[in-house]
Amino acid sequence: MRCRPNMMPPIVHPTKCCTQHQMQTTIVPHIHPSHTTYVNHHLFQHQHYFPHTQSVVNDVSHQHVVCPGASPFPRPF
């Protein structure tokens, strides 16, 4: 017979801010074999959630250059 697990209030960690850049990914496989032995113990299950938000920054620049001499465009009369 299985009992319902005890539930504790969530622990909210500070938001982790990240900046994403375009990059190339190279996959390197790492194989981690494991073996499980089942032993009866009391388990505290810490559930971690990772909500994620995104934002976009558009950077615009303007340059005003003073060009000496005559204008390349004819003057209207």
PDB file of N, CA and C in Angstrom:
ATOM      1  N   MET A   1       0.842  -1.173   0.000  1.00  0.00           N
ATOM      2  CA  MET A   1       0.000   0.000   0.000  1.00  0.00           C
ATOM      3  C   MET A   1       0.892   1.243   0.000  1.00  0.00           C
ATOM      4  N   ARG A   2       0.580   2.175  -0.855  1.00  0.00           N
ATOM      5  CA  ARG A   2       1.391   3.392  -0.959  1.00  0.00           C
ATOM      6  C   ARG A   2       0.714   4.521  -0.215  1.00  0.00           C
ATOM      7  N   CYS A   3       1.489   5.256   0.530  1.00  0.00           N
ATOM      8  CA  CYS A   3       0.976   6.427   1.249  1.00  0.00           C
ATOM      9  C   CYS A   3       1.239   7.674   0.424  1.00  0.00           C
ATOM     10  N   ARG A   4       0.388   8.671   0.602  1.00  0.00           N
ATOM     11  CA  ARG A   4       0.613   9.945  -0.080  1.00  0.00           C
ATOM     12  C   ARG A   4       1.836  10.624   0.519  1.00  0.00           C
ATOM     13  N   PRO A   5       2.675  11.248  -0.326  1.00  0.00           N
ATOM     14  CA  PRO A   5       3.866  11.917   0.209  1.00  0.00           C
ATOM     15  C   PRO A   5       3.491  13.191   0.957  1.00  0.00           C
ATOM     16  N   ASN A   6       4.313  13.567   1.910  1.00  0.00           N
ATOM     17  CA  ASN A   6       4.133  14.839   2.601  1.00  0.00           C
ATOM     18  C   ASN A   6       4.542  15.956   1.654  1.00  0.00           C
ATOM     19  N   MET A   7       3.850  17.088   1.702  1.00  0.00           N
ATOM     20  CA  MET A   7       4.147  18.199   0.811  1.00  0.00           C
ATOM     21  C   MET A   7       4.578  19.402   1.626  1.00  0.00           C
ATOM     22  N   MET A   8       5.731  19.965   1.292  1.00  0.00           N
ATOM     23  CA  MET A   8       6.228  21.156   1.970  1.00  0.00           C
ATOM     24  C   MET A   8       5.984  22.365   1.079  1.00  0.00           C
ATOM     25  N   PRO A   9       5.992  23.591   1.646  1.00  0.00           N
ATOM     26  CA  PRO A   9       5.808  24.781   0.801  1.00  0.00           C
ATOM     27  C   PRO A   9       6.997  24.944  -0.147  1.00  0.00           C
ATOM     28  N   PRO A  10       6.773  25.540  -1.326  1.00  0.00           N
ATOM     29  CA  PRO A  10       7.855  25.673  -2.292  1.00  0.00           C
ATOM     30  C   PRO A  10       8.919  26.669  -1.833  1.00  0.00           C
ATOM     31  N   ILE A  11      10.142  26.436  -2.265  1.00  0.00           N
ATOM     32  CA  ILE A  11      11.248  27.355  -2.018  1.00  0.00           C
ATOM     33  C   ILE A  11      11.505  28.070  -3.341  1.00  0.00           C
ATOM     34  N   VAL A  12      11.337  29.393  -3.381  1.00  0.00           N
ATOM     35  CA  VAL A  12      11.519  30.162  -4.615  1.00  0.00           C
ATOM     36  C   VAL A  12      12.905  30.793  -4.584  1.00  0.00           C
ATOM     37  N   HIS A  13      13.720  30.433  -5.548  1.00  0.00           N
ATOM     38  CA  HIS A  13      15.080  30.950  -5.645  1.00  0.00           C
ATOM     39  C   HIS A  13      15.072  32.242  -6.462  1.00  0.00           C
ATOM     40  N   PRO A  14      16.091  33.108  -6.322  1.00  0.00           N
ATOM     41  CA  PRO A  14      16.145  34.346  -7.107  1.00  0.00           C
ATOM     42  C   PRO A  14      16.215  34.048  -8.603  1.00  0.00           C
ATOM     43  N   THR A  15      15.688  34.959  -9.415  1.00  0.00           N
ATOM     44  CA  THR A  15      15.699  34.793 -10.862  1.00  0.00           C
ATOM     45  C   THR A  15      17.126  34.842 -11.386  1.00  0.00           C
ATOM     46  N   LYS A  16      17.463  33.893 -12.210  1.00  0.00           N
ATOM     47  CA  LYS A  16      18.783  33.873 -12.844  1.00  0.00           C
ATOM     48  C   LYS A  16      18.633  34.537 -14.209  1.00  0.00           C
ATOM     49  N   CYS A  17      19.318  35.664 -14.441  1.00  0.00           N
ATOM     50  CA  CYS A  17      19.230  36.389 -15.704  1.00  0.00           C
ATOM     51  C   CYS A  17      20.333  35.908 -16.637  1.00  0.00           C
ATOM     52  N   CYS A  18      19.973  35.673 -17.889  1.00  0.00           N
ATOM     53  CA  CYS A  18      20.918  35.159 -18.867  1.00  0.00           C
ATOM     54  C   CYS A  18      20.868  36.016 -20.132  1.00  0.00           C
ATOM     55  N   THR A  19      21.980  36.075 -20.865  1.00  0.00           N
ATOM     56  CA  THR A  19      22.037  36.703 -22.182  1.00  0.00           C
ATOM     57  C   THR A  19      22.356  35.613 -23.181  1.00  0.00           C
ATOM     58  N   GLN A  20      21.565  35.548 -24.244  1.00  0.00           N
ATOM     59  CA  GLN A  20      21.763  34.480 -25.219  1.00  0.00           C
ATOM     60  C   GLN A  20      22.431  35.045 -26.464  1.00  0.00           C
ATOM     61  N   HIS A  21      23.517  34.414 -26.898  1.00  0.00           N
ATOM     62  CA  HIS A  21      24.224  34.766 -28.119  1.00  0.00           C
ATOM     63  C   HIS A  21      24.120  33.598 -29.086  1.00  0.00           C
ATOM     64  N   GLN A  22      24.190  33.905 -30.385  1.00  0.00           N
ATOM     65  CA  GLN A  22      24.171  32.822 -31.360  1.00  0.00           C
ATOM     66  C   GLN A  22      25.490  32.083 -31.299  1.00  0.00           C
ATOM     67  N   MET A  23      25.425  30.766 -31.426  1.00  0.00           N
ATOM     68  CA  MET A  23      26.639  29.973 -31.321  1.00  0.00           C
ATOM     69  C   MET A  23      26.478  28.666 -32.080  1.00  0.00           C
ATOM     70  N   GLN A  24      27.572  28.000 -32.287  1.00  0.00           N
ATOM     71  CA  GLN A  24      27.573  26.678 -32.901  1.00  0.00           C
ATOM     72  C   GLN A  24      27.710  25.653 -31.795  1.00  0.00           C
ATOM     73  N   THR A  25      26.964  24.565 -31.900  1.00  0.00           N
ATOM     74  CA  THR A  25      26.985  23.537 -30.866  1.00  0.00           C
ATOM     75  C   THR A  25      27.711  22.293 -31.367  1.00  0.00           C
ATOM     76  N   THR A  26      28.599  21.791 -30.566  1.00  0.00           N
ATOM     77  CA  THR A  26      29.266  20.520 -30.830  1.00  0.00           C
ATOM     78  C   THR A  26      28.862  19.566 -29.714  1.00  0.00           C
ATOM     79  N   ILE A  27      28.346  18.414 -30.101  1.00  0.00           N
ATOM     80  CA  ILE A  27      27.872  17.448 -29.113  1.00  0.00           C
ATOM     81  C   ILE A  27      29.002  16.478 -28.777  1.00  0.00           C
ATOM     82  N   VAL A  28      29.302  16.362 -27.502  1.00  0.00           N
ATOM     83  CA  VAL A  28      30.294  15.402 -27.009  1.00  0.00           C
ATOM     84  C   VAL A  28      29.549  14.439 -26.089  1.00  0.00           C
ATOM     85  N   PRO A  29      29.322  13.208 -26.538  1.00  0.00           N
ATOM     86  CA  PRO A  29      28.572  12.274 -25.703  1.00  0.00           C
ATOM     87  C   PRO A  29      29.374  11.857 -24.464  1.00  0.00           C
ATOM     88  N   HIS A  30      28.725  11.893 -23.332  1.00  0.00           N
ATOM     89  CA  HIS A  30      29.297  11.396 -22.077  1.00  0.00           C
ATOM     90  C   HIS A  30      28.350  10.317 -21.569  1.00  0.00           C
ATOM     91  N   ILE A  31      28.846   9.143 -21.413  1.00  0.00           N
ATOM     92  CA  ILE A  31      28.000   8.037 -20.971  1.00  0.00           C
ATOM     93  C   ILE A  31      28.298   7.779 -19.501  1.00  0.00           C
ATOM     94  N   HIS A  32      27.254   7.820 -18.688  1.00  0.00           N
ATOM     95  CA  HIS A  32      27.379   7.630 -17.251  1.00  0.00           C
ATOM     96  C   HIS A  32      26.543   6.414 -16.852  1.00  0.00           C
ATOM     97  N   PRO A  33      27.137   5.230 -16.863  1.00  0.00           N
ATOM     98  CA  PRO A  33      26.351   4.067 -16.448  1.00  0.00           C
ATOM     99  C   PRO A  33      25.988   4.172 -14.961  1.00  0.00           C
ATOM    100  N   SER A  34      24.889   3.589 -14.616  1.00  0.00           N
ATOM    101  CA  SER A  34      24.464   3.641 -13.223  1.00  0.00           C
ATOM    102  C   SER A  34      23.843   2.309 -12.803  1.00  0.00           C
ATOM    103  N   HIS A  35      23.818   2.131 -11.517  1.00  0.00           N
ATOM    104  CA  HIS A  35      23.194   0.950 -10.931  1.00  0.00           C
ATOM    105  C   HIS A  35      22.325   1.429  -9.779  1.00  0.00           C
ATOM    106  N   THR A  36      21.128   0.893  -9.656  1.00  0.00           N
ATOM    107  CA  THR A  36      20.216   1.309  -8.602  1.00  0.00           C
ATOM    108  C   THR A  36      19.960   0.151  -7.653  1.00  0.00           C
ATOM    109  N   THR A  37      20.142   0.431  -6.370  1.00  0.00           N
ATOM    110  CA  THR A  37      19.775  -0.512  -5.316  1.00  0.00           C
ATOM    111  C   THR A  37      18.661   0.140  -4.522  1.00  0.00           C
ATOM    112  N   TYR A  38      17.551  -0.540  -4.351  1.00  0.00           N
ATOM    113  CA  TYR A  38      16.409   0.018  -3.637  1.00  0.00           C
ATOM    114  C   TYR A  38      16.509  -0.307  -2.152  1.00  0.00           C
ATOM    115  N   VAL A  39      16.506   0.730  -1.325  1.00  0.00           N
ATOM    116  CA  VAL A  39      16.579   0.609   0.129  1.00  0.00           C
ATOM    117  C   VAL A  39      15.439   1.450   0.685  1.00  0.00           C
ATOM    118  N   ASN A  40      14.751   0.966   1.698  1.00  0.00           N
ATOM    119  CA  ASN A  40      13.649   1.718   2.291  1.00  0.00           C
ATOM    120  C   ASN A  40      14.186   2.821   3.191  1.00  0.00           C
ATOM    121  N   HIS A  41      13.946   4.063   2.795  1.00  0.00           N
ATOM    122  CA  HIS A  41      14.352   5.254   3.534  1.00  0.00           C
ATOM    123  C   HIS A  41      13.252   6.297   3.395  1.00  0.00           C
ATOM    124  N   HIS A  42      13.327   7.302   4.223  1.00  0.00           N
ATOM    125  CA  HIS A  42      12.416   8.438   4.077  1.00  0.00           C
ATOM    126  C   HIS A  42      13.041   9.393   3.073  1.00  0.00           C
ATOM    127  N   LEU A  43      12.264   9.837   2.086  1.00  0.00           N
ATOM    128  CA  LEU A  43      12.785  10.668   1.011  1.00  0.00           C
ATOM    129  C   LEU A  43      12.150  12.060   1.059  1.00  0.00           C
ATOM    130  N   PHE A  44      12.984  13.100   1.076  1.00  0.00           N
ATOM    131  CA  PHE A  44      12.520  14.466   0.874  1.00  0.00           C
ATOM    132  C   PHE A  44      12.746  14.773  -0.595  1.00  0.00           C
ATOM    133  N   GLN A  45      11.676  15.054  -1.302  1.00  0.00           N
ATOM    134  CA  GLN A  45      11.791  15.324  -2.736  1.00  0.00           C
ATOM    135  C   GLN A  45      11.772  16.839  -2.956  1.00  0.00           C
ATOM    136  N   HIS A  46      12.912  17.399  -3.302  1.00  0.00           N
ATOM    137  CA  HIS A  46      13.027  18.837  -3.584  1.00  0.00           C
ATOM    138  C   HIS A  46      12.734  19.030  -5.062  1.00  0.00           C
ATOM    139  N   GLN A  47      11.603  19.653  -5.365  1.00  0.00           N
ATOM    140  CA  GLN A  47      11.215  19.838  -6.750  1.00  0.00           C
ATOM    141  C   GLN A  47      11.660  21.218  -7.213  1.00  0.00           C
ATOM    142  N   HIS A  48      12.510  21.264  -8.225  1.00  0.00           N
ATOM    143  CA  HIS A  48      13.044  22.513  -8.754  1.00  0.00           C
ATOM    144  C   HIS A  48      12.316  22.844 -10.056  1.00  0.00           C
ATOM    145  N   TYR A  49      11.811  24.046 -10.145  1.00  0.00           N
ATOM    146  CA  TYR A  49      11.147  24.516 -11.347  1.00  0.00           C
ATOM    147  C   TYR A  49      11.977  25.650 -11.930  1.00  0.00           C
ATOM    148  N   PHE A  50      12.049  25.744 -13.220  1.00  0.00           N
ATOM    149  CA  PHE A  50      12.865  26.742 -13.877  1.00  0.00           C
ATOM    150  C   PHE A  50      12.034  27.544 -14.884  1.00  0.00           C
ATOM    151  N   PRO A  51      11.129  28.407 -14.388  1.00  0.00           N
ATOM    152  CA  PRO A  51      10.397  29.248 -15.341  1.00  0.00           C
ATOM    153  C   PRO A  51      11.383  30.203 -16.022  1.00  0.00           C
ATOM    154  N   HIS A  52      11.157  30.447 -17.287  1.00  0.00           N
ATOM    155  CA  HIS A  52      12.111  31.250 -18.056  1.00  0.00           C
ATOM    156  C   HIS A  52      11.368  32.307 -18.862  1.00  0.00           C
ATOM    157  N   THR A  53      11.866  33.524 -18.841  1.00  0.00           N
ATOM    158  CA  THR A  53      11.326  34.586 -19.675  1.00  0.00           C
ATOM    159  C   THR A  53      12.408  35.033 -20.642  1.00  0.00           C
ATOM    160  N   GLN A  54      12.001  35.722 -21.716  1.00  0.00           N
ATOM    161  CA  GLN A  54      12.943  36.205 -22.707  1.00  0.00           C
ATOM    162  C   GLN A  54      12.664  37.664 -23.000  1.00  0.00           C
ATOM    163  N   SER A  55      13.680  38.373 -23.442  1.00  0.00           N
ATOM    164  CA  SER A  55      13.508  39.744 -23.881  1.00  0.00           C
ATOM    165  C   SER A  55      14.412  39.977 -25.083  1.00  0.00           C
ATOM    166  N   VAL A  56      14.113  41.039 -25.843  1.00  0.00           N
ATOM    167  CA  VAL A  56      14.885  41.377 -27.028  1.00  0.00           C
ATOM    168  C   VAL A  56      15.315  42.821 -26.906  1.00  0.00           C
ATOM    169  N   VAL A  57      16.568  43.102 -27.243  1.00  0.00           N
ATOM    170  CA  VAL A  57      17.082  44.465 -27.245  1.00  0.00           C
ATOM    171  C   VAL A  57      17.406  44.824 -28.693  1.00  0.00           C
ATOM    172  N   ASN A  58      16.832  45.927 -29.195  1.00  0.00           N
ATOM    173  CA  ASN A  58      17.139  46.421 -30.525  1.00  0.00           C
ATOM    174  C   ASN A  58      17.968  47.684 -30.376  1.00  0.00           C
ATOM    175  N   ASP A  59      19.200  47.654 -30.841  1.00  0.00           N
ATOM    176  CA  ASP A  59      20.126  48.774 -30.716  1.00  0.00           C
ATOM    177  C   ASP A  59      20.171  49.522 -32.040  1.00  0.00           C
ATOM    178  N   VAL A  60      19.926  50.841 -32.019  1.00  0.00           N
ATOM    179  CA  VAL A  60      19.941  51.680 -33.218  1.00  0.00           C
ATOM    180  C   VAL A  60      20.895  52.835 -32.971  1.00  0.00           C
ATOM    181  N   SER A  61      21.736  53.145 -33.981  1.00  0.00           N
ATOM    182  CA  SER A  61      22.668  54.258 -33.879  1.00  0.00           C
ATOM    183  C   SER A  61      22.443  55.216 -35.044  1.00  0.00           C
ATOM    184  N   HIS A  62      22.719  56.511 -34.826  1.00  0.00           N
ATOM    185  CA  HIS A  62      22.632  57.538 -35.864  1.00  0.00           C
ATOM    186  C   HIS A  62      23.925  58.318 -35.866  1.00  0.00           C
ATOM    187  N   GLN A  63      24.386  58.705 -37.069  1.00  0.00           N
ATOM    188  CA  GLN A  63      25.547  59.567 -37.195  1.00  0.00           C
ATOM    189  C   GLN A  63      25.161  60.763 -38.045  1.00  0.00           C
ATOM    190  N   HIS A  64      25.520  61.958 -37.613  1.00  0.00           N
ATOM    191  CA  HIS A  64      25.331  63.180 -38.384  1.00  0.00           C
ATOM    192  C   HIS A  64      26.728  63.683 -38.735  1.00  0.00           C
ATOM    193  N   VAL A  65      27.026  63.731 -40.031  1.00  0.00           N
ATOM    194  CA  VAL A  65      28.358  64.093 -40.496  1.00  0.00           C
ATOM    195  C   VAL A  65      28.266  65.401 -41.273  1.00  0.00           C
ATOM    196  N   VAL A  66      29.126  66.364 -40.964  1.00  0.00           N
ATOM    197  CA  VAL A  66      29.191  67.623 -41.695  1.00  0.00           C
ATOM    198  C   VAL A  66      30.171  67.441 -42.845  1.00  0.00           C
ATOM    199  N   CYS A  67      29.667  67.595 -44.091  1.00  0.00           N
ATOM    200  CA  CYS A  67      30.491  67.409 -45.278  1.00  0.00           C
ATOM    201  C   CYS A  67      30.767  68.782 -45.902  1.00  0.00           C
ATOM    202  N   PRO A  68      32.009  69.239 -45.933  1.00  0.00           N
ATOM    203  CA  PRO A  68      32.317  70.537 -46.520  1.00  0.00           C
ATOM    204  C   PRO A  68      32.205  70.496 -48.045  1.00  0.00           C
ATOM    205  N   GLY A  69      31.998  71.665 -48.669  1.00  0.00           N
ATOM    206  CA  GLY A  69      31.934  71.750 -50.126  1.00  0.00           C
ATOM    207  C   GLY A  69      30.509  71.813 -50.627  1.00  0.00           C
ATOM    208  N   ALA A  70      30.360  71.746 -51.926  1.00  0.00           N
ATOM    209  CA  ALA A  70      29.045  71.855 -52.575  1.00  0.00           C
ATOM    210  C   ALA A  70      28.247  70.573 -52.365  1.00  0.00           C
ATOM    211  N   SER A  71      26.933  70.736 -52.361  1.00  0.00           N
ATOM    212  CA  SER A  71      26.037  69.593 -52.195  1.00  0.00           C
ATOM    213  C   SER A  71      26.002  68.794 -53.484  1.00  0.00           C
ATOM    214  N   PRO A  72      25.929  67.473 -53.410  1.00  0.00           N
ATOM    215  CA  PRO A  72      25.823  66.669 -54.634  1.00  0.00           C
ATOM    216  C   PRO A  72      24.416  66.738 -55.241  1.00  0.00           C
ATOM    217  N   PHE A  73      23.461  67.381 -54.568  1.00  0.00           N
ATOM    218  CA  PHE A  73      22.093  67.471 -55.057  1.00  0.00           C
ATOM    219  C   PHE A  73      21.835  68.895 -55.557  1.00  0.00           C
ATOM    220  N   PRO A  74      21.196  69.064 -56.722  1.00  0.00           N
ATOM    221  CA  PRO A  74      20.911  70.433 -57.211  1.00  0.00           C
ATOM    222  C   PRO A  74      19.900  71.131 -56.333  1.00  0.00           C
ATOM    223  N   ARG A  75      20.031  72.465 -56.216  1.00  0.00           N
ATOM    224  CA  ARG A  75      19.111  73.263 -55.408  1.00  0.00           C
ATOM    225  C   ARG A  75      17.814  73.517 -56.164  1.00  0.00           C
ATOM    226  N   PRO A  76      16.665  73.394 -55.508  1.00  0.00           N
ATOM    227  CA  PRO A  76      15.402  73.722 -56.188  1.00  0.00           C
ATOM    228  C   PRO A  76      15.249  75.236 -56.299  1.00  0.00           C
ATOM    229  N   PHE A  77      14.623  75.706 -57.368  1.00  0.00           N
ATOM    230  CA  PHE A  77      14.416  77.148 -57.563  1.00  0.00           C
ATOM    231  C   PHE A  77      13.082  77.569 -57.052  1.00  0.00           C
TER     232      PHE A  77
END
